[in-house]
JSON list of C-alpha atoms in Angstrom, two decimals:
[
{"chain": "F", "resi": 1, "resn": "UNK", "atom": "CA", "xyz": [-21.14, -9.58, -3.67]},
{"chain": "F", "resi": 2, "resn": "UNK", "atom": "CA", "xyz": [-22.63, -7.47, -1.90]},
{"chain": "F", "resi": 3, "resn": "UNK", "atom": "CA", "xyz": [-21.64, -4.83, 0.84]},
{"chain": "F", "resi": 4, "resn": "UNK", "atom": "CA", "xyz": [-22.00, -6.00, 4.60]},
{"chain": "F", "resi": 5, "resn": "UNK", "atom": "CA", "xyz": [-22.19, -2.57, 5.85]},
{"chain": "F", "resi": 6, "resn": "UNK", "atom": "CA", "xyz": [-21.02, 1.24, 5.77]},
{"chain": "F", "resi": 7, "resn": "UNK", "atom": "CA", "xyz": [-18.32, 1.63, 8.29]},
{"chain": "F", "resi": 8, "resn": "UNK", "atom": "CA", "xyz": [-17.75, 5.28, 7.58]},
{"chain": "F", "resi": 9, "resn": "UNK", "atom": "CA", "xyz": [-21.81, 5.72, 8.86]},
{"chain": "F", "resi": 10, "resn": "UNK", "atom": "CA", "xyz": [-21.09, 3.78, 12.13]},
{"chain": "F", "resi": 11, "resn": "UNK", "atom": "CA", "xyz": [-17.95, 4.52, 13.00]},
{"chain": "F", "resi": 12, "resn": "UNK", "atom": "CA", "xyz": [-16.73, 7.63, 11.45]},
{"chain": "F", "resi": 13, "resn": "UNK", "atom": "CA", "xyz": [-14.52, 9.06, 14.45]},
{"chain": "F", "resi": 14, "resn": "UNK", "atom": "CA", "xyz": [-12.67, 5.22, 14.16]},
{"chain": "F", "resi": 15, "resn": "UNK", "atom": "CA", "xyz": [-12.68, 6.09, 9.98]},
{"chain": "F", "resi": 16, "resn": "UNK", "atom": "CA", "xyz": [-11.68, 9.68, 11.01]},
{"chain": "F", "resi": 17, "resn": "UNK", "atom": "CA", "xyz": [-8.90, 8.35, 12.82]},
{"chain": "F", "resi": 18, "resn": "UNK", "atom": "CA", "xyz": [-7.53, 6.08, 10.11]},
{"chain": "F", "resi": 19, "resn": "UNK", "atom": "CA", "xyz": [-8.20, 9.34, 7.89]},
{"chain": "F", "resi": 20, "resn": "UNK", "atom": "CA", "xyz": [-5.63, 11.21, 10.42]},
{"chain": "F", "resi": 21, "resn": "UNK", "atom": "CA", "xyz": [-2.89, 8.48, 9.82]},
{"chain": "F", "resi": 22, "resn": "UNK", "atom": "CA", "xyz": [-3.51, 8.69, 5.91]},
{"chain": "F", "resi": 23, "resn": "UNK", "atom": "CA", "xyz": [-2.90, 12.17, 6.04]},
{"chain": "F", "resi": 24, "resn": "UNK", "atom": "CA", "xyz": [0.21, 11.86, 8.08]},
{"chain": "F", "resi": 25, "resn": "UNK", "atom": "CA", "xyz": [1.74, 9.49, 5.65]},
{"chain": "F", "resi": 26, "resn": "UNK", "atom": "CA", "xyz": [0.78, 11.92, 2.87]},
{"chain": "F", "resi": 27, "resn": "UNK", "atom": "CA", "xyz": [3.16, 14.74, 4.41]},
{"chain": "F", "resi": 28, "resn": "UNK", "atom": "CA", "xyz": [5.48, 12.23, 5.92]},
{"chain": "F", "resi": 29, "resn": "UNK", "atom": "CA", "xyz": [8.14, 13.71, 2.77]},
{"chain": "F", "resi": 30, "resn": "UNK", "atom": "CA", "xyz": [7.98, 9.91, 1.29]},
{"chain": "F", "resi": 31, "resn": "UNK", "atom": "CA", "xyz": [7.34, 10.27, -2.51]},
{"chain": "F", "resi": 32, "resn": "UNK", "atom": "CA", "xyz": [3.58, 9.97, -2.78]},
{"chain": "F", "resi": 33, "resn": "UNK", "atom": "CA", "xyz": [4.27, 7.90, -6.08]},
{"chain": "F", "resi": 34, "resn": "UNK", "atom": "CA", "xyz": [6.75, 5.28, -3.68]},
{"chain": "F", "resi": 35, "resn": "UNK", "atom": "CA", "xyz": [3.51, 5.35, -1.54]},
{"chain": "F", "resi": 36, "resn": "UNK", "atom": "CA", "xyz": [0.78, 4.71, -3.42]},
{"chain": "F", "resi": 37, "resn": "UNK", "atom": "CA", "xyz": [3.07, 1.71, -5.16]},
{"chain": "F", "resi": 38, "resn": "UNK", "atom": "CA", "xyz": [3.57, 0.54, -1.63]},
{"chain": "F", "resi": 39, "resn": "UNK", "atom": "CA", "xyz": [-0.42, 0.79, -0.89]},
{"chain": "F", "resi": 40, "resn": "UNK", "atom": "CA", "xyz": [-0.71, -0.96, -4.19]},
{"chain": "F", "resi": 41, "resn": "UNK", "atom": "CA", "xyz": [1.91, -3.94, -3.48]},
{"chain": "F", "resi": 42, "resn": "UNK", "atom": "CA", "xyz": [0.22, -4.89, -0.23]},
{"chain": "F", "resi": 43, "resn": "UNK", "atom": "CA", "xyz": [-3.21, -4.04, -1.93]},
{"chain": "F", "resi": 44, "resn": "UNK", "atom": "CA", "xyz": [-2.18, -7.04, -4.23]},
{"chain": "F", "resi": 45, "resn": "UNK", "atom": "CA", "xyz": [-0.97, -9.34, -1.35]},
{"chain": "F", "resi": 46, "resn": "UNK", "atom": "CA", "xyz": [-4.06, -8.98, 0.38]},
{"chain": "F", "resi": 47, "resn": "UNK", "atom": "CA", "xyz": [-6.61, -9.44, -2.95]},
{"chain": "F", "resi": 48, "resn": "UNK", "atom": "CA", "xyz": [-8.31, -6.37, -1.78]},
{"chain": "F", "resi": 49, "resn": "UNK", "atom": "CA", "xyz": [-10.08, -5.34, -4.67]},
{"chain": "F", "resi": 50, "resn": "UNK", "atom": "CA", "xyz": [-11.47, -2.00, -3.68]},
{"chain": "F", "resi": 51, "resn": "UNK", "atom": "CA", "xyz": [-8.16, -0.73, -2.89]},
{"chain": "F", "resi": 52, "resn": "UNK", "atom": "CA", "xyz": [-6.66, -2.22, -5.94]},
{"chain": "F", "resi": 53, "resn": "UNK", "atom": "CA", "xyz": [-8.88, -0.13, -8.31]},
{"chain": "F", "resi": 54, "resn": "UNK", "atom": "CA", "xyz": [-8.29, 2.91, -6.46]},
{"chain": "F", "resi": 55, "resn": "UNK", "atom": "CA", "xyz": [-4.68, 2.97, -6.02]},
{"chain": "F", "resi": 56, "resn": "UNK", "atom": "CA", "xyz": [-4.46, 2.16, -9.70]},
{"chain": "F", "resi": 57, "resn": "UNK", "atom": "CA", "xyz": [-6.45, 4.79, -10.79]},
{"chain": "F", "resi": 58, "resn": "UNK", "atom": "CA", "xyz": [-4.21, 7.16, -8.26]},
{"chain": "F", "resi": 59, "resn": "UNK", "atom": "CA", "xyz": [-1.10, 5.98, -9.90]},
{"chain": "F", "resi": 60, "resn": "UNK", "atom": "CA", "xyz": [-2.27, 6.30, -13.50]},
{"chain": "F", "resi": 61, "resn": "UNK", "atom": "CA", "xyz": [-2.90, 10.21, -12.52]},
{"chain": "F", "resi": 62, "resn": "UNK", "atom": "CA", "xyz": [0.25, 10.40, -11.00]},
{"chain": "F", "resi": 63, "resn": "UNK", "atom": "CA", "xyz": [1.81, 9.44, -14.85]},
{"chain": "F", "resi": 64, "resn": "UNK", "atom": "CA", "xyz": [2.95, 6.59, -13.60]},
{"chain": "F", "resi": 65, "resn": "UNK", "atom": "CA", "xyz": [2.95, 4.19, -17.25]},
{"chain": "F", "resi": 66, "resn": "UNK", "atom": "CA", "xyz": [0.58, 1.23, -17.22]},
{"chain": "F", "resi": 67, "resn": "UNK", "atom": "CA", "xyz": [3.67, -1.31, -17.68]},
{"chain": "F", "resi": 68, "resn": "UNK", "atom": "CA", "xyz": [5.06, -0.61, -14.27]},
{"chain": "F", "resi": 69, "resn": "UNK", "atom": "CA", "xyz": [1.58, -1.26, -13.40]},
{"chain": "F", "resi": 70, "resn": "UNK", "atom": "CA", "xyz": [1.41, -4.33, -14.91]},
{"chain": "F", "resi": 71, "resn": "UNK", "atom": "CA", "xyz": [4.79, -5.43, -13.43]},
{"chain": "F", "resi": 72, "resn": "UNK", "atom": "CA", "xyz": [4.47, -4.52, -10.09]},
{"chain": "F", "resi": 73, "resn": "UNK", "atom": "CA", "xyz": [3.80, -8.19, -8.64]},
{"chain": "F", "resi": 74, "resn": "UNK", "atom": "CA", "xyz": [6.25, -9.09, -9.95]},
{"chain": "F", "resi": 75, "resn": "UNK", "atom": "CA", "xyz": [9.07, -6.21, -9.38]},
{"chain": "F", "resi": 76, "resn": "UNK", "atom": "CA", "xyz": [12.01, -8.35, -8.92]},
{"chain": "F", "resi": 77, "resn": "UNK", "atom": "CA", "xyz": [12.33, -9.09, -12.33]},
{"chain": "F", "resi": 78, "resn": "UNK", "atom": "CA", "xyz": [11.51, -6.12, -13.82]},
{"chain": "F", "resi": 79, "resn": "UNK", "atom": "CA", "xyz": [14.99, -5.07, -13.87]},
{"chain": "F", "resi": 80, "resn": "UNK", "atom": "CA", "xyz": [15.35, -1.08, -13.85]},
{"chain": "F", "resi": 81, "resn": "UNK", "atom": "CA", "xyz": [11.78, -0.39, -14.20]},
{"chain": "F", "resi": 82, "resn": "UNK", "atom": "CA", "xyz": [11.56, -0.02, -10.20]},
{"chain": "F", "resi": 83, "resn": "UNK", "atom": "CA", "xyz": [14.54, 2.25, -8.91]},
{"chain": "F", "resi": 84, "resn": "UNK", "atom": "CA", "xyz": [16.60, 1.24, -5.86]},
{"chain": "F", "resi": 85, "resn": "UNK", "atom": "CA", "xyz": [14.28, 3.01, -2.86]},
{"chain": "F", "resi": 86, "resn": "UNK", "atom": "CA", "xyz": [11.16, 1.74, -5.06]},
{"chain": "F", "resi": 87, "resn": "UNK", "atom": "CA", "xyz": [12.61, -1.79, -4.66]},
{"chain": "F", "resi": 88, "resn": "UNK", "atom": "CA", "xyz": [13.37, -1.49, -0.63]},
{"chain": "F", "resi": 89, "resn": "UNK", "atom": "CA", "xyz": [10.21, -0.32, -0.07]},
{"chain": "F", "resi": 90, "resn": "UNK", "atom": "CA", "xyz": [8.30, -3.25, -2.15]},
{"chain": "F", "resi": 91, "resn": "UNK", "atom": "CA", "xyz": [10.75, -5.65, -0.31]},
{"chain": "F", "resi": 92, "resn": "UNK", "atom": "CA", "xyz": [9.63, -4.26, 3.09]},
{"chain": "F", "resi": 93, "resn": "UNK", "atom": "CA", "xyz": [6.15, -4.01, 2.06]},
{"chain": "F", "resi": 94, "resn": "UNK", "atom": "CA", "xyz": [5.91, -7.32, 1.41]},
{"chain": "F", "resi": 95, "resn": "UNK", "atom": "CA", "xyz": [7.98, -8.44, 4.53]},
{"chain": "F", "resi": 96, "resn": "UNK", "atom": "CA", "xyz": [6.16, -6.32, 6.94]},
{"chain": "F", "resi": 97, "resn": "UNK", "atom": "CA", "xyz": [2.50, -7.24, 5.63]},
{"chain": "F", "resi": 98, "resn": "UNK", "atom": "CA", "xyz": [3.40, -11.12, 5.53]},
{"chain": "F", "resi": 99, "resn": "UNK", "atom": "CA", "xyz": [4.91, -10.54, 9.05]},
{"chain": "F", "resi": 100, "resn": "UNK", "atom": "CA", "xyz": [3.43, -14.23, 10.13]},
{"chain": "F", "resi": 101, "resn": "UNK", "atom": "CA", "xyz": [5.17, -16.11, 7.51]},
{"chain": "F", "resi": 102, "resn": "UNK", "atom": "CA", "xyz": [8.27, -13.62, 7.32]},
{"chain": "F", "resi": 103, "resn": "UNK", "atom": "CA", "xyz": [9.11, -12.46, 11.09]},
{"chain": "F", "resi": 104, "resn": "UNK", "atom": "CA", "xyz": [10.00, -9.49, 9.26]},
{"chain": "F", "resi": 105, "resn": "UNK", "atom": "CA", "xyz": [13.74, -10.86, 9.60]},
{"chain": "F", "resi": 106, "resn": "UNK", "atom": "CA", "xyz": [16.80, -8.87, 9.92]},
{"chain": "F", "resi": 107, "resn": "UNK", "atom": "CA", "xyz": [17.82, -9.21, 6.50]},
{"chain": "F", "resi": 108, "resn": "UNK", "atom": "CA", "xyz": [14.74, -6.96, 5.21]},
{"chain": "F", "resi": 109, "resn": "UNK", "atom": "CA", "xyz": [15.49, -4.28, 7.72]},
{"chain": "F", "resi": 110, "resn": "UNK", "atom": "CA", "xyz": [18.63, -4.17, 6.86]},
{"chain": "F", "resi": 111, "resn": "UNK", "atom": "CA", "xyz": [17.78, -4.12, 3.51]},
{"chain": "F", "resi": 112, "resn": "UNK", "atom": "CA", "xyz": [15.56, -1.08, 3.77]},
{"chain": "F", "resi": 113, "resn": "UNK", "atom": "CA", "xyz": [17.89, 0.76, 6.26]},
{"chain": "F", "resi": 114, "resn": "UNK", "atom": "CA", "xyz": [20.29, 0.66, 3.14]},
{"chain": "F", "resi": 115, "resn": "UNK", "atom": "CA", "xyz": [18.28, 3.11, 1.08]},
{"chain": "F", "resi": 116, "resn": "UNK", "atom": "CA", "xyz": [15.97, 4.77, 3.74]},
{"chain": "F", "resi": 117, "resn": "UNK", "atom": "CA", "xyz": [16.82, 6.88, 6.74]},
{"chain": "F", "resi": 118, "resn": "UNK", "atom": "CA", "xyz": [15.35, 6.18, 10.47]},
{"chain": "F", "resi": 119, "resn": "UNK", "atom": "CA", "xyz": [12.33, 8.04, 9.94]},
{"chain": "F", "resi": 120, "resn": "UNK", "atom": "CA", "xyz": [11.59, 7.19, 6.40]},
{"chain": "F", "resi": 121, "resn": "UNK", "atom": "CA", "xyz": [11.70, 3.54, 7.59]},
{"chain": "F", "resi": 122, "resn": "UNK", "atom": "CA", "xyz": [9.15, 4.57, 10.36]},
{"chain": "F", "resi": 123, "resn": "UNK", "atom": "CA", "xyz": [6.68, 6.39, 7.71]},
{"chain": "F", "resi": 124, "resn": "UNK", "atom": "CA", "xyz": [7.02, 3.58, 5.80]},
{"chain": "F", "resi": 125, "resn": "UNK", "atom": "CA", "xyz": [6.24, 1.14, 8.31]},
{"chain": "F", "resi": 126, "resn": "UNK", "atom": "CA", "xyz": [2.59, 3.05, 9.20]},
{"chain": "F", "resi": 127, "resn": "UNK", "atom": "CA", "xyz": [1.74, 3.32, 5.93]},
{"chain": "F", "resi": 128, "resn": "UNK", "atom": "CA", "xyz": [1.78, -0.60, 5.37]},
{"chain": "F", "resi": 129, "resn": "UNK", "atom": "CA", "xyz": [0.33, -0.57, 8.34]},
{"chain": "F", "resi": 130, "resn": "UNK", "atom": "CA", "xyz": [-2.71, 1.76, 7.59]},
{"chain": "F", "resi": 131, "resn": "UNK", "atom": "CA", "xyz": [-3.11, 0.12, 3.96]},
{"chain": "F", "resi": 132, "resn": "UNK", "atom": "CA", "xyz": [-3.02, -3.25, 5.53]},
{"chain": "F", "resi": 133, "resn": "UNK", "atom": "CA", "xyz": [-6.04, -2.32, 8.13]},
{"chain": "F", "resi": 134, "resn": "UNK", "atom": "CA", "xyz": [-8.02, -0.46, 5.08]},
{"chain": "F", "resi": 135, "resn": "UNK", "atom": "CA", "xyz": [-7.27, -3.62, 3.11]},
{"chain": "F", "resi": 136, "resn": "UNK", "atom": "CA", "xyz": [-8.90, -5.70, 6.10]},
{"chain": "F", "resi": 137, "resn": "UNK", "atom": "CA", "xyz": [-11.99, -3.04, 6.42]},
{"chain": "F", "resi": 138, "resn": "UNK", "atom": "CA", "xyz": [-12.43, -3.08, 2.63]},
{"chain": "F", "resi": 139, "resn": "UNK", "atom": "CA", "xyz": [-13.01, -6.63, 2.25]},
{"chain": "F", "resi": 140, "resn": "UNK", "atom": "CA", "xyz": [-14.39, -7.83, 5.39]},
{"chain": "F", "resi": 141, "resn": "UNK", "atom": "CA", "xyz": [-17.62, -5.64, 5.21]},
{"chain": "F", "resi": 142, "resn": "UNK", "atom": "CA", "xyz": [-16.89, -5.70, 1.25]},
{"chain": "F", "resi": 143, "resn": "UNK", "atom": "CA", "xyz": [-16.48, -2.04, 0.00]},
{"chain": "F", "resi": 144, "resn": "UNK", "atom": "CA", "xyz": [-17.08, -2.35, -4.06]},
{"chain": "F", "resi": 145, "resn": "UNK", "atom": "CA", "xyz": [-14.80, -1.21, -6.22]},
{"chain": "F", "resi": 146, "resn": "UNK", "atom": "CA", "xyz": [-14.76, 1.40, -8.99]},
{"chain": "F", "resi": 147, "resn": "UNK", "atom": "CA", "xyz": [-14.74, 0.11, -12.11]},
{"chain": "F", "resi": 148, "resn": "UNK", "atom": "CA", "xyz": [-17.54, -2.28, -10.71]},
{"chain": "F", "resi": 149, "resn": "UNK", "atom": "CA", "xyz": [-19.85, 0.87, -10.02]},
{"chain": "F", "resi": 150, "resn": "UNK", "atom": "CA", "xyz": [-19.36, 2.83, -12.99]},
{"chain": "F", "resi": 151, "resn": "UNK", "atom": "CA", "xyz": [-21.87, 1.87, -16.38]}
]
């Protein structure tokens, strides 16, 4: 596959814009581990491959042991593995990035306004936002990953 085009070269004050939100998530006080197993999560959902080798890589260099890796898709049953506001925030990941099938119903806000406060639900909320619209950029114009590039 081949790349369609280099968005960063013909848009960069749109990619310096998405860069703006990235960096507000990043001091938003939300754990950047929590975050990057959100980006991860919806990563997953969305088959983006680009973004899948990167946030990997990120969360192996955070320490963060290949078997929660391994387990994230599938996070309900990996019993203690994922604490309580890593949980929530999977659950709302997923809620909020299938928002056609889900409605995002009350039951997941609820959910996630158990463990996180107001504005933590907020920060949250952009950054599956933000990873959902890299996600989109990544594979429509078909940024290749990583582990692809390298010999």
């Amino acid at each position: 596959m081949s790349k369609r085009l280099d968005y960063n070269r013909i848009a960069p004050a749109g990619v310096k814009a998405l860069g703006g939100v990235y960096g507000y998530v990043a001091q938003s006080g939300l754990s950047p581990v929590l975050v990057d197993l959100v980006y991860l999560r919806v990563s997953q959902i969305n088959n983006c491959a680009y973004c899948l080798d990167m946030h990997t890589r990120d969360l192996l260099k955070r320490g963060v042991k290949v078997e929660k890796l391994a387990l994230l898709q599938a996070w309900r049953e990996a019993g203690e593995l994922f604490d309580e506001r890593e949980r929530a925030a999977l659950a709302w990941a997923e809620s909020v990035t299938l928002v056609a099938v889900t409605g995002v119903p009350d039951e997941a806000y609820e959910a996630v306004r158990t463990v996180f406060d107001e504005r933590e639900v907020v920060d949250l909320t952009i950054a599956i936002g933000l990873m959902n619209t890299y996600n989109r950029m990544a594979i429509s114009f078909r940024n290749t990953p990583g582990a692809v590039l390298e010999p």
